[in-house]
Structures are given as structure tokens and as C-alpha cells.
mmCIF file of C-alpha atoms in Angstrom:
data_model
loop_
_atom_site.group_PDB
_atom_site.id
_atom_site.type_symbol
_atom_site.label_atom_id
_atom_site.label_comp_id
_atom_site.label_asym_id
_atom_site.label_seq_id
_atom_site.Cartn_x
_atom_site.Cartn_y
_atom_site.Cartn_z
ATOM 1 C CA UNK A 1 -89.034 -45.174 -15.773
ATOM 2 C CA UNK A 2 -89.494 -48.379 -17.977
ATOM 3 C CA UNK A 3 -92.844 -47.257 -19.074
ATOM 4 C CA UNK A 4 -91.406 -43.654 -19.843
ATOM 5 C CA UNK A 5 -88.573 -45.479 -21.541
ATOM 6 C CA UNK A 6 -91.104 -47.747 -23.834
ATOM 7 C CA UNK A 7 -93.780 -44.609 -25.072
ATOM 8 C CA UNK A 8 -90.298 -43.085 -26.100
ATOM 9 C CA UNK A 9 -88.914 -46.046 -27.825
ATOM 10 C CA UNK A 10 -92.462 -46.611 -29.479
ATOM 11 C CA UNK A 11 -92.880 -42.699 -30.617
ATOM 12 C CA UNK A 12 -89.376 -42.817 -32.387
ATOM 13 C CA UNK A 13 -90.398 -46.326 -34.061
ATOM 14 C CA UNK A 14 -93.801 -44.755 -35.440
ATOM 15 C CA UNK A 15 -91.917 -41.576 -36.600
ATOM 16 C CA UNK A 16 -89.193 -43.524 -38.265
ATOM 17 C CA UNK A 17 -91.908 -46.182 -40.044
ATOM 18 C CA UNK A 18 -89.939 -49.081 -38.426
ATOM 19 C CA UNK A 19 -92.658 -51.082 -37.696
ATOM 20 C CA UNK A 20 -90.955 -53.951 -39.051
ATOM 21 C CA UNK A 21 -88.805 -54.080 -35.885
ATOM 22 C CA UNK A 22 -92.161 -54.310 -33.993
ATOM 23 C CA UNK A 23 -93.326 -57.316 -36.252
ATOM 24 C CA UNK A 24 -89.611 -59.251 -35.551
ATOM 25 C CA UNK A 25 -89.870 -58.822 -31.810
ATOM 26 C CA UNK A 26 -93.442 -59.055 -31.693
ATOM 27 C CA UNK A 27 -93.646 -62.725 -30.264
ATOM 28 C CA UNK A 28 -91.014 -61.678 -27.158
ATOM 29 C CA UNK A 29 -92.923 -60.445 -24.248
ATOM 30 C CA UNK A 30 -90.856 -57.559 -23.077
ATOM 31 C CA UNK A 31 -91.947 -55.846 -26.378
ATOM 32 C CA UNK A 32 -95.389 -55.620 -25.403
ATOM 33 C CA UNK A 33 -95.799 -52.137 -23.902
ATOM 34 C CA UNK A 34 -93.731 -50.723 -26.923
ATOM 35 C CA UNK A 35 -96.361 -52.685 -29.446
ATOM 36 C CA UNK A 36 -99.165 -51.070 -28.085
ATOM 37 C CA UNK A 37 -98.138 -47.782 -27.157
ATOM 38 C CA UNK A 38 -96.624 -47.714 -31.588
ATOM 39 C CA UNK A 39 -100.307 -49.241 -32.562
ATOM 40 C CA UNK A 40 -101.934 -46.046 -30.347
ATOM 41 C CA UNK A 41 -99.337 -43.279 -31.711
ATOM 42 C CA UNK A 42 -99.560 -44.898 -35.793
ATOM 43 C CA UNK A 43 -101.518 -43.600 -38.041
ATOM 44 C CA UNK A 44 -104.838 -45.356 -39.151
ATOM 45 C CA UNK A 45 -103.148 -47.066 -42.448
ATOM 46 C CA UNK A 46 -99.886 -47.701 -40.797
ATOM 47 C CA UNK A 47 -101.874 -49.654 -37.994
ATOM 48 C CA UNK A 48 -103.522 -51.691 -40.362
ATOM 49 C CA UNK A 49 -100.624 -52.441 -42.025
ATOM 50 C CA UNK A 50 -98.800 -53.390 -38.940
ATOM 51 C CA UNK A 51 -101.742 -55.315 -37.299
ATOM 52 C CA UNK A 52 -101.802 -57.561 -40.624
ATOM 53 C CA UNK A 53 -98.503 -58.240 -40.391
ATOM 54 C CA UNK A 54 -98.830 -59.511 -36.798
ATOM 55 C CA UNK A 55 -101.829 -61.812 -37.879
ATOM 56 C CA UNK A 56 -99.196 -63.449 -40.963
ATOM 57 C CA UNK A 57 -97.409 -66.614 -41.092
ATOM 58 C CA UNK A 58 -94.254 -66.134 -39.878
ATOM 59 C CA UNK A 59 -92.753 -69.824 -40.559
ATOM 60 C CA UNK A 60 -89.637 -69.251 -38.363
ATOM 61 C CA UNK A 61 -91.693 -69.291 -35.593
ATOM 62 C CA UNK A 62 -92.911 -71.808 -33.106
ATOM 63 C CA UNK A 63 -96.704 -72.171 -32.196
ATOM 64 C CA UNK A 64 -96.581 -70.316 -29.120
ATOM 65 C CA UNK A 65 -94.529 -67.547 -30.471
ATOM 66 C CA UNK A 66 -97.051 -67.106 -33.447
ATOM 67 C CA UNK A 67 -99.995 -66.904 -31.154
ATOM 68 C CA UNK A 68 -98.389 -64.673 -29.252
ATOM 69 C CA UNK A 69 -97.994 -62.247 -32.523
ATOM 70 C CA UNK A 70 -101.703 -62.631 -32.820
ATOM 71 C CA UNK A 71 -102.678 -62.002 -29.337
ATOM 72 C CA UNK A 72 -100.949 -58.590 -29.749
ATOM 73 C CA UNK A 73 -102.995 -57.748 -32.264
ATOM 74 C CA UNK A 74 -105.988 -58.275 -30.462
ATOM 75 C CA UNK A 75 -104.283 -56.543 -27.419
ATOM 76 C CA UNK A 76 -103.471 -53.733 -30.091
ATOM 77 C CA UNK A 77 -107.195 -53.082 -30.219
ATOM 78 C CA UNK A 78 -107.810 -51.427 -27.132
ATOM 79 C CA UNK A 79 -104.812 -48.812 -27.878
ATOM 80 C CA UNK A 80 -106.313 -47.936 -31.053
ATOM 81 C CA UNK A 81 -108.766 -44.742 -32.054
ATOM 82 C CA UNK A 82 -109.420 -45.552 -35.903
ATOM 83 C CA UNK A 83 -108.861 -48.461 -37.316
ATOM 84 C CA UNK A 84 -110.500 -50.206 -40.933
ATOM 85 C CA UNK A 85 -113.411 -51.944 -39.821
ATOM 86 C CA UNK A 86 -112.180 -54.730 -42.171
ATOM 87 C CA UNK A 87 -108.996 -54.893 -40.181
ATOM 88 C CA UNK A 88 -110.664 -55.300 -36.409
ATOM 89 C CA UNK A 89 -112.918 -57.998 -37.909
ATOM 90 C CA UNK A 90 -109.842 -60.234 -39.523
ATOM 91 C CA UNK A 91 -107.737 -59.820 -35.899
ATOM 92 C CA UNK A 92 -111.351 -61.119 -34.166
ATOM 93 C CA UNK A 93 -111.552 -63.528 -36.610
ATOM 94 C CA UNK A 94 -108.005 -64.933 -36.427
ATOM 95 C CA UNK A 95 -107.718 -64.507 -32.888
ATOM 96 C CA UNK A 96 -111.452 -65.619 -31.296
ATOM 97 C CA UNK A 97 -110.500 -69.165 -31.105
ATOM 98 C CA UNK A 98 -107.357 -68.584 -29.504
ATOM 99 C CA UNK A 99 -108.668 -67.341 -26.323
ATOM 100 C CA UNK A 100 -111.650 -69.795 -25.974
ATOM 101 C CA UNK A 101 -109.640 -72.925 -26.519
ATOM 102 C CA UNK A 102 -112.131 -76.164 -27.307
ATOM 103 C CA UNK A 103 -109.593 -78.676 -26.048
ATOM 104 C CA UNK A 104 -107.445 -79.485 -23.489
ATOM 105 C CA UNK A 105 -104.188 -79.732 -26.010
ATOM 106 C CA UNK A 106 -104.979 -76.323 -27.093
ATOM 107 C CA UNK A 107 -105.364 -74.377 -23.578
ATOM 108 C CA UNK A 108 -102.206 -76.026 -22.416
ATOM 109 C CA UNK A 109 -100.552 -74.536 -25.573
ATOM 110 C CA UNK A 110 -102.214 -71.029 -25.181
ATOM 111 C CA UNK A 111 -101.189 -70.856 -21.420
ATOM 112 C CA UNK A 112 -97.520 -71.546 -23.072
ATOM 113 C CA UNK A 113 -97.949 -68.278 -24.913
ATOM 114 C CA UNK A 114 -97.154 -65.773 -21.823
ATOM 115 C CA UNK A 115 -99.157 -63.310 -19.734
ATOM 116 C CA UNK A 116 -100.635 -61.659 -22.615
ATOM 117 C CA UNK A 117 -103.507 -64.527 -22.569
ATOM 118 C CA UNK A 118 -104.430 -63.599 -18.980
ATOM 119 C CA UNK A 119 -105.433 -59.835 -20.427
ATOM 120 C CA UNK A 120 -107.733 -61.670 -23.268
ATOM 121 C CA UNK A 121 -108.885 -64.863 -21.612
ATOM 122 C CA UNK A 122 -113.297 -64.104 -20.461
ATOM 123 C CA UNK A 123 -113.900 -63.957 -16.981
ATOM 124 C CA UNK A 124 -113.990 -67.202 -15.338
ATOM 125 C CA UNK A 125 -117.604 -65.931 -13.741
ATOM 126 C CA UNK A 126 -119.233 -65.318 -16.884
ATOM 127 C CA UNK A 127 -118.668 -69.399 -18.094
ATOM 128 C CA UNK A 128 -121.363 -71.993 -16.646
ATOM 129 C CA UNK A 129 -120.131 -74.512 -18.391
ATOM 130 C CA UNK A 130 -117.521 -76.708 -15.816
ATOM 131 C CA UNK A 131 -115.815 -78.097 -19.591
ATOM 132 C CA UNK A 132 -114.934 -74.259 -20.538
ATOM 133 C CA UNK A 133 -114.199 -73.384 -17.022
ATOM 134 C CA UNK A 134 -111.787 -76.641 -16.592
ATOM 135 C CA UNK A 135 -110.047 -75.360 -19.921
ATOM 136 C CA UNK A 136 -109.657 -71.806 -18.316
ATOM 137 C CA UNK A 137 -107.638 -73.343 -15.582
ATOM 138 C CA UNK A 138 -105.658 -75.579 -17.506
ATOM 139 C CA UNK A 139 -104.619 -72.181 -19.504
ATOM 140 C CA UNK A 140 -104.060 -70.191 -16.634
ATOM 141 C CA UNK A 141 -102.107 -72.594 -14.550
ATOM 142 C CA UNK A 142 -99.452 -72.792 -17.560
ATOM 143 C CA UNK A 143 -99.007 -68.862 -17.607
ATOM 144 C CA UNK A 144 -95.483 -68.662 -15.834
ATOM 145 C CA UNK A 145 -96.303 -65.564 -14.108
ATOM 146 C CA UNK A 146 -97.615 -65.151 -10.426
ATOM 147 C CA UNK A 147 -100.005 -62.886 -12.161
ATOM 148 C CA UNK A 148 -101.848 -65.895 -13.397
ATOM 149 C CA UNK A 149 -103.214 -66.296 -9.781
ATOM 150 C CA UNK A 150 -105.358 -63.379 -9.535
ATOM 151 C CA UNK A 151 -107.352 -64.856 -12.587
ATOM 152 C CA UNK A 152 -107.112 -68.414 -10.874
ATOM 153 C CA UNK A 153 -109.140 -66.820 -7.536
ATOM 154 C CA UNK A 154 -112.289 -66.079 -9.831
ATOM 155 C CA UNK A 155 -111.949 -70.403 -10.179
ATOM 156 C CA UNK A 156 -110.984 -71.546 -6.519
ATOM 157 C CA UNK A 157 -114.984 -71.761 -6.099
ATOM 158 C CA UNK A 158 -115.635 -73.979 -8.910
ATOM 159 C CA UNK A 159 -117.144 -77.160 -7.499
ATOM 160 C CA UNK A 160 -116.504 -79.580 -10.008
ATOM 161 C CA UNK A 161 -113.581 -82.253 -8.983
ATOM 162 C CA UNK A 162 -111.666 -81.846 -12.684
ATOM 163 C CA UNK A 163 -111.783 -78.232 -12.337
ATOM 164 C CA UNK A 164 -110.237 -78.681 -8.520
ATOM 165 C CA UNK A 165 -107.816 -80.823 -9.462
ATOM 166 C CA UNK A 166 -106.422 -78.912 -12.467
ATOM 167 C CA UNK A 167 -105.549 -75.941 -9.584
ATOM 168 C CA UNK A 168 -104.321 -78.180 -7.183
ATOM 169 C CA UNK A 169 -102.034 -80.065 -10.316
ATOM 170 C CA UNK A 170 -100.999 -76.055 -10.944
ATOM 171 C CA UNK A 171 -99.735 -75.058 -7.947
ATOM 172 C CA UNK A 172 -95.862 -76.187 -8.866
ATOM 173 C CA UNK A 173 -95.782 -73.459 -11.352
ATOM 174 C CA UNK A 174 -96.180 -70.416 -8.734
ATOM 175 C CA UNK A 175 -94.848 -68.845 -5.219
ATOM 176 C CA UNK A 176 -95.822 -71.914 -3.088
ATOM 177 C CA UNK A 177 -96.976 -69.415 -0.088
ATOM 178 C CA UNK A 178 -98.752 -67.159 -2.327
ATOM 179 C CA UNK A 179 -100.509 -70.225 -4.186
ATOM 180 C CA UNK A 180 -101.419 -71.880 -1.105
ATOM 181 C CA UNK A 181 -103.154 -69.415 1.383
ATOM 182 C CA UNK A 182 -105.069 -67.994 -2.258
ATOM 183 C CA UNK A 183 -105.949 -70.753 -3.901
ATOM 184 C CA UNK A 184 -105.258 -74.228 -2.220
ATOM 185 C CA UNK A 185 -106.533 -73.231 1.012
ATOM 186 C CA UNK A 186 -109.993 -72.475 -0.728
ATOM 187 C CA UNK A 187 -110.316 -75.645 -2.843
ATOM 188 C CA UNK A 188 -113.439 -77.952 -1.576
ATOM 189 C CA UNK A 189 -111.499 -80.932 -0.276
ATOM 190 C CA UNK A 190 -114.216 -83.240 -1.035
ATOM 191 C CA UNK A 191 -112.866 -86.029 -3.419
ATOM 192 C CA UNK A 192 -109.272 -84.138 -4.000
ATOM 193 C CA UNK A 193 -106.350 -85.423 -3.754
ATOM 194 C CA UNK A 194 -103.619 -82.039 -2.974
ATOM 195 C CA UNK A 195 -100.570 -82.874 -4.444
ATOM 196 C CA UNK A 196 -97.325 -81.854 -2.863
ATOM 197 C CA UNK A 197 -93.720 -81.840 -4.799
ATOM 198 C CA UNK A 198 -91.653 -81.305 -1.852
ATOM 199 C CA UNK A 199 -90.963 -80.104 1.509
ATOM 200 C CA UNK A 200 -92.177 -76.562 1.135
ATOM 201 C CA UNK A 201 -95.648 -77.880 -0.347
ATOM 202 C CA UNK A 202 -96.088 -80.208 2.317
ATOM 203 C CA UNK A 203 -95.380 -77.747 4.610
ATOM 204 C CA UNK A 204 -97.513 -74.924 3.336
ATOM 205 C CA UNK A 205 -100.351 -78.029 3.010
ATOM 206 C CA UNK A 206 -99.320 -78.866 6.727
ATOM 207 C CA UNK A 207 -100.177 -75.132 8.030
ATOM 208 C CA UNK A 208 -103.656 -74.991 6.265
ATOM 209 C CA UNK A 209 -104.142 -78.127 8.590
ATOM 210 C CA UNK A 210 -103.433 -81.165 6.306
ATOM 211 C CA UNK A 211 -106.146 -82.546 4.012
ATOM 212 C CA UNK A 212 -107.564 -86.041 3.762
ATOM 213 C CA UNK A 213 -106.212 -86.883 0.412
ATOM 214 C CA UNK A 214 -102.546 -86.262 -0.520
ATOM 215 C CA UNK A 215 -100.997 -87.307 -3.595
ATOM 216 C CA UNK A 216 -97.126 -87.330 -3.126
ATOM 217 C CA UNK A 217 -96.014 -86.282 -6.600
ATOM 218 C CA UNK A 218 -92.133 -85.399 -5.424
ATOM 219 C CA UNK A 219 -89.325 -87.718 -4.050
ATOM 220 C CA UNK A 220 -89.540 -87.360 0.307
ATOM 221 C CA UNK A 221 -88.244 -89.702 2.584
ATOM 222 C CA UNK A 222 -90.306 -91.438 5.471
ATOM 223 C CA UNK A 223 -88.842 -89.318 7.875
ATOM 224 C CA UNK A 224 -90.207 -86.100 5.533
ATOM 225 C CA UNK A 225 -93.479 -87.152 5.223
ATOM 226 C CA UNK A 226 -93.979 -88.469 9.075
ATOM 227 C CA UNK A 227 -93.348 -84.947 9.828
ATOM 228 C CA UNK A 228 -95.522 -82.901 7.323
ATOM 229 C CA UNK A 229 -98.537 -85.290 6.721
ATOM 230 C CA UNK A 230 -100.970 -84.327 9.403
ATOM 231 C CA UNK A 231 -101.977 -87.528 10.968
ATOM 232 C CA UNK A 232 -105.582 -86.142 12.400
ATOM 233 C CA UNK A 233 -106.564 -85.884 8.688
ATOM 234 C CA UNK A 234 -105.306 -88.561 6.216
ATOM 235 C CA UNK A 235 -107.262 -90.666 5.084
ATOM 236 C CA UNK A 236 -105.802 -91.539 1.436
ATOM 237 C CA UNK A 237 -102.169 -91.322 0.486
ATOM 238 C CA UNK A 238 -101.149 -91.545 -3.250
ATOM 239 C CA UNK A 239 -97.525 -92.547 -3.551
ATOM 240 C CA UNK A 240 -96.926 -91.155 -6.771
ATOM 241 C CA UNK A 241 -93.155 -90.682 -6.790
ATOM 242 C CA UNK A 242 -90.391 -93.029 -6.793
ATOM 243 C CA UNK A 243 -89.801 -94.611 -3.180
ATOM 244 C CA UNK A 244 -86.479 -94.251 -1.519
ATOM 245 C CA UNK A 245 -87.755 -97.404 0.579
ATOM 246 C CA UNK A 246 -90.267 -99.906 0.157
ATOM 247 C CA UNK A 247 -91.053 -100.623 3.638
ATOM 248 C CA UNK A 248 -94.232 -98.553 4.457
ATOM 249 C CA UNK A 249 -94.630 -99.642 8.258
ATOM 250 C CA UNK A 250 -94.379 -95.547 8.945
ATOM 251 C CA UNK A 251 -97.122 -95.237 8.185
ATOM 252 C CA UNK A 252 -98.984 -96.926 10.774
ATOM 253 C CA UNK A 253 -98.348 -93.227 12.377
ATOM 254 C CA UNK A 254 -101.304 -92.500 10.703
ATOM 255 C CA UNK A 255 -104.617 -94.180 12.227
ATOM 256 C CA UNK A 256 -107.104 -92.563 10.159
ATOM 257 C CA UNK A 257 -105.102 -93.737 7.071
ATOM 258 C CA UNK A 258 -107.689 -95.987 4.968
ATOM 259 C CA UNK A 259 -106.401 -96.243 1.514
ATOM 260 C CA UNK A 260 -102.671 -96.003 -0.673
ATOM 261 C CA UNK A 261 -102.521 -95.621 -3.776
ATOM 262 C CA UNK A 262 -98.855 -96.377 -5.786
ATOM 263 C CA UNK A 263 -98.115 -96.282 -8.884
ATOM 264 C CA UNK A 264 -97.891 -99.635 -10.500
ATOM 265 C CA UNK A 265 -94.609 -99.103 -12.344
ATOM 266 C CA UNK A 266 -93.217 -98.803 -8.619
ATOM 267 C CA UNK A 267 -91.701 -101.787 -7.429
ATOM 268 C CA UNK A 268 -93.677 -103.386 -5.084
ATOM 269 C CA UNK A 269 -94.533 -102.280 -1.898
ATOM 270 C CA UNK A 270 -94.016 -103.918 1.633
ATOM 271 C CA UNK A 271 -94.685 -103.753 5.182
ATOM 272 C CA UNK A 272 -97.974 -101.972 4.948
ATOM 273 C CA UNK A 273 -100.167 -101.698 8.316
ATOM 274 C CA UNK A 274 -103.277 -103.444 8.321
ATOM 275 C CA UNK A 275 -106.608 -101.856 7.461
ATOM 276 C CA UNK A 276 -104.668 -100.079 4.338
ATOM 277 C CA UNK A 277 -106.129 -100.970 1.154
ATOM 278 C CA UNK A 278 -103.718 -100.811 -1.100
ATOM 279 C CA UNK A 279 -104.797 -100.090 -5.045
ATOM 280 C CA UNK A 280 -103.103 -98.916 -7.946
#
């Protein structure tokens, strides 16, 4: 019914000429479907016009709202029959370095930009390169849309540790059940530390049965943690989160446990077992 709703709403836009409407709403992403279905039903001129228009400054506008305008156009593409050759090259122009980001401040902005990047982003098994791959992720994991994690699958086999880490860091952003059993529970544990916010993580963590290294990135109590850190497997603990209490002697619960790691603006800790080395 929605999509009925939308090719309606777009075929009475094109045959009033109010693409102007399209170009105001054009950065809010439940305007989408009626952008491209208006793009297919225009006429070649009017699309060119419109598409142009989406690629302009628009100063009242923040930076993720702009690229979103421009991503549309470039979405626009694949809706369209005839378009000025002169046109398609100034959206690929304006809008190639948008979807292959070059640094890390710019992929976390693009992923900030909606679902819209997942459609335009390349496939994650076409780039060799861990760098681009690592700036995929840190994209992807900032789309706030479960969607994001059927793009994040063609990643989970990635074996560098930055590009590991960056979709273990991401998994506070989706459906923690979803997230684990698709993506956490297929990350190499080798070097990783699998951070958990709270009780849910470190229960979803606890039924994939524990990992070595866990980074404890959310506020739990002793009693929490005794319960869903699985002693047969830690090895490192990273206290990353403020401590309710200072006194660690729960964790000589876990024998394996070899190394802690707190964060230095912490106060200090106390009671550790022996055996722990403790660094910061």
C-alpha cells in the first residue's frame, strides 16, 4: 500500500511540475521512493533539471543532509531511461567520492547519511585493500538501520584485526541477537577484544561460548559480570567503564584470567588476584 501510495504521490508531483517539493524534502529519507519513482515518470529535461538541483548547495542544510540530496541523485540514475549525458557525468562526478570515502572522518560522516549509502556503497568482496575495506565498515556500522547488517556479512571474513574490531565496536548500533549470531559469532577471535555494553551483550557473547578477550565498555556490577563472563575462556579483561567497586578479588573466579586492562582515568584499582597483569 505505501509503495502504491508513493508512485501516486510521485505521478501527481511530475504532472503538476512540483519538483521543487522533491528538492525541499529531498535530504529526509521517507521521500526516497517518491524521488525516484518522479525522476523515472519526468521527462528527460525536467530530470535534468531536478537532478541539478539535488547536486546544489543548499546552505540550510547540514553535511549529512546535503549528501544525502546527492546520493539521490545518484540513486535517481538507475530509475532513469534518458537522461543528458552531461547531466549523469556531473552526478558521478559530485557523488564518486562520497561513496568511496578516503578517511576515517569521512565514512563515519557518510554512514550518518541513512540507508541510502548501503544501496551505493561497492561490494565489500570486490576491495583487497584491508584500508578501504576497514572504511566500508566504519560506514556501514553508522547506518542506523538493521539493514546495514546484510552488507556487514560480506566483511565478517575480513582477517585483519582493525577491520574486526570496527564490527565488534558496531554492534551497539543494531538488534543485539540479530548482530551477534550474524556477525559477532563469525569474527576470528584471534587478537580481539568483543566489547559488551550491557547485560544483553554479555549474554548474547555468553551463548556463542564466551571469548578470550572482553572489553567491558558498559557500567555492570561484579555480580553481572561473574555471571556472564565465561570463566573456561577469559583470558584478558578490559575494564573500560566506570567501576561501581574497586575491589577486583571476583575475579579470581576466573583461572585462565592473565591480563586487565583499565582505563587510567579510573581510580585505581585494588584487590587484584595474583598472576593478573594489570596495564593500562
Amino acid at each position: 500500500m505505501a509503495a502504491f501510495q508513493d508512485y501516486l504521490a510521485a505521478k501527481e508531483i511530475v504532472a503538476r511540475g512540483r519538483f521543487p517539493t522533491l528538492v525541499d524534502h529531498a535530504h529526509q529519507s521517507e521521500w526516497e521512493e517518491v524521488i525516484r519513482m518522479a525522476a523515472a515518470h519526468a521527462r528527460p529535461e525536467e530530470c535534468a533539471e531536478f537532478l541539478e538541483r539535488l547536486l546544489a548547495a543548499a546552505p540550510g542544510l547540514r553535511r549529512p543532509q546535503i549528501n544525502h540530496r546527492r546520493l539521490m541523485a545518484a540513486a535517481c540514475l538507475d530509475h532513469v531511461t534518458e537522461l543528458d549525458p552531461a547531466v549523469q557525468r556531473l552526478v558521478h562526478e559530485r557523488t564518486k567520492n562520497l561513496v568511496r570515502p578516503t578517511t576515517e572522518p569521512a565514512a563515519r560522516g557518510l554512514g550518518w547519511v541513512g540507508p541510502i549509502v548501503l544501496e551505493l556503497l561497492p561490494d565489500p568482496g570486490q576491495v583487497p585493500d584491508d584500508r578501504q575495506a576497514l572504511l566500508l565498515a566504519i560506514t556501514a556500522t553508522r547506518v542506523q538501520d538493521d539493514a546495514a547488517i546484510d552488507y556487514l556479512v560480506r566483511l565478517r571474513s575480513r582477517s585483519a584485526l582493525s577491520v574486526r574490531t570496527e564490527l565488534a565496536r558496531g554492534w551497539r548500533h543494531f538488534d543485539t541477537e540479530r548482530y551477534a549470531e550474524e556477525i559477532i559469532a563469525h569474527l576470528d577471535p584471534d587478537g580481539l577484544y568483543f566489547p559488551v555494553a550491557d547485560t544483553a551483550e554479555l549474554a548474547a557473547l555468553r551463548e556463542l561460548g564466551g571469548r578470550p578477550r572482553i572489553q567491558v565498555a558498559g557500567v555492570m556490577r561484579a555480580e553481572e559480570l561473574l555471571a556472564g563472563l565465561d570463566p573456561g575462556q577469559l583470558t584478558h579483561l578490559w575494564l573500560n567503564a566506570e567501576l561501581p567497586d574497586t575491589d577486583l578479588s571476583w575475579l579470581s573466579g576466573f583461572p585462565r584470567l592473565r591480563v586487565l586492562r583499565v582505563n587510567p582515568r579510573l581510580p585505581r584499582v585494588r584487590k587484584v588476584p595474583d598472576g593478573v597483569e594489570i596495564t593500562a
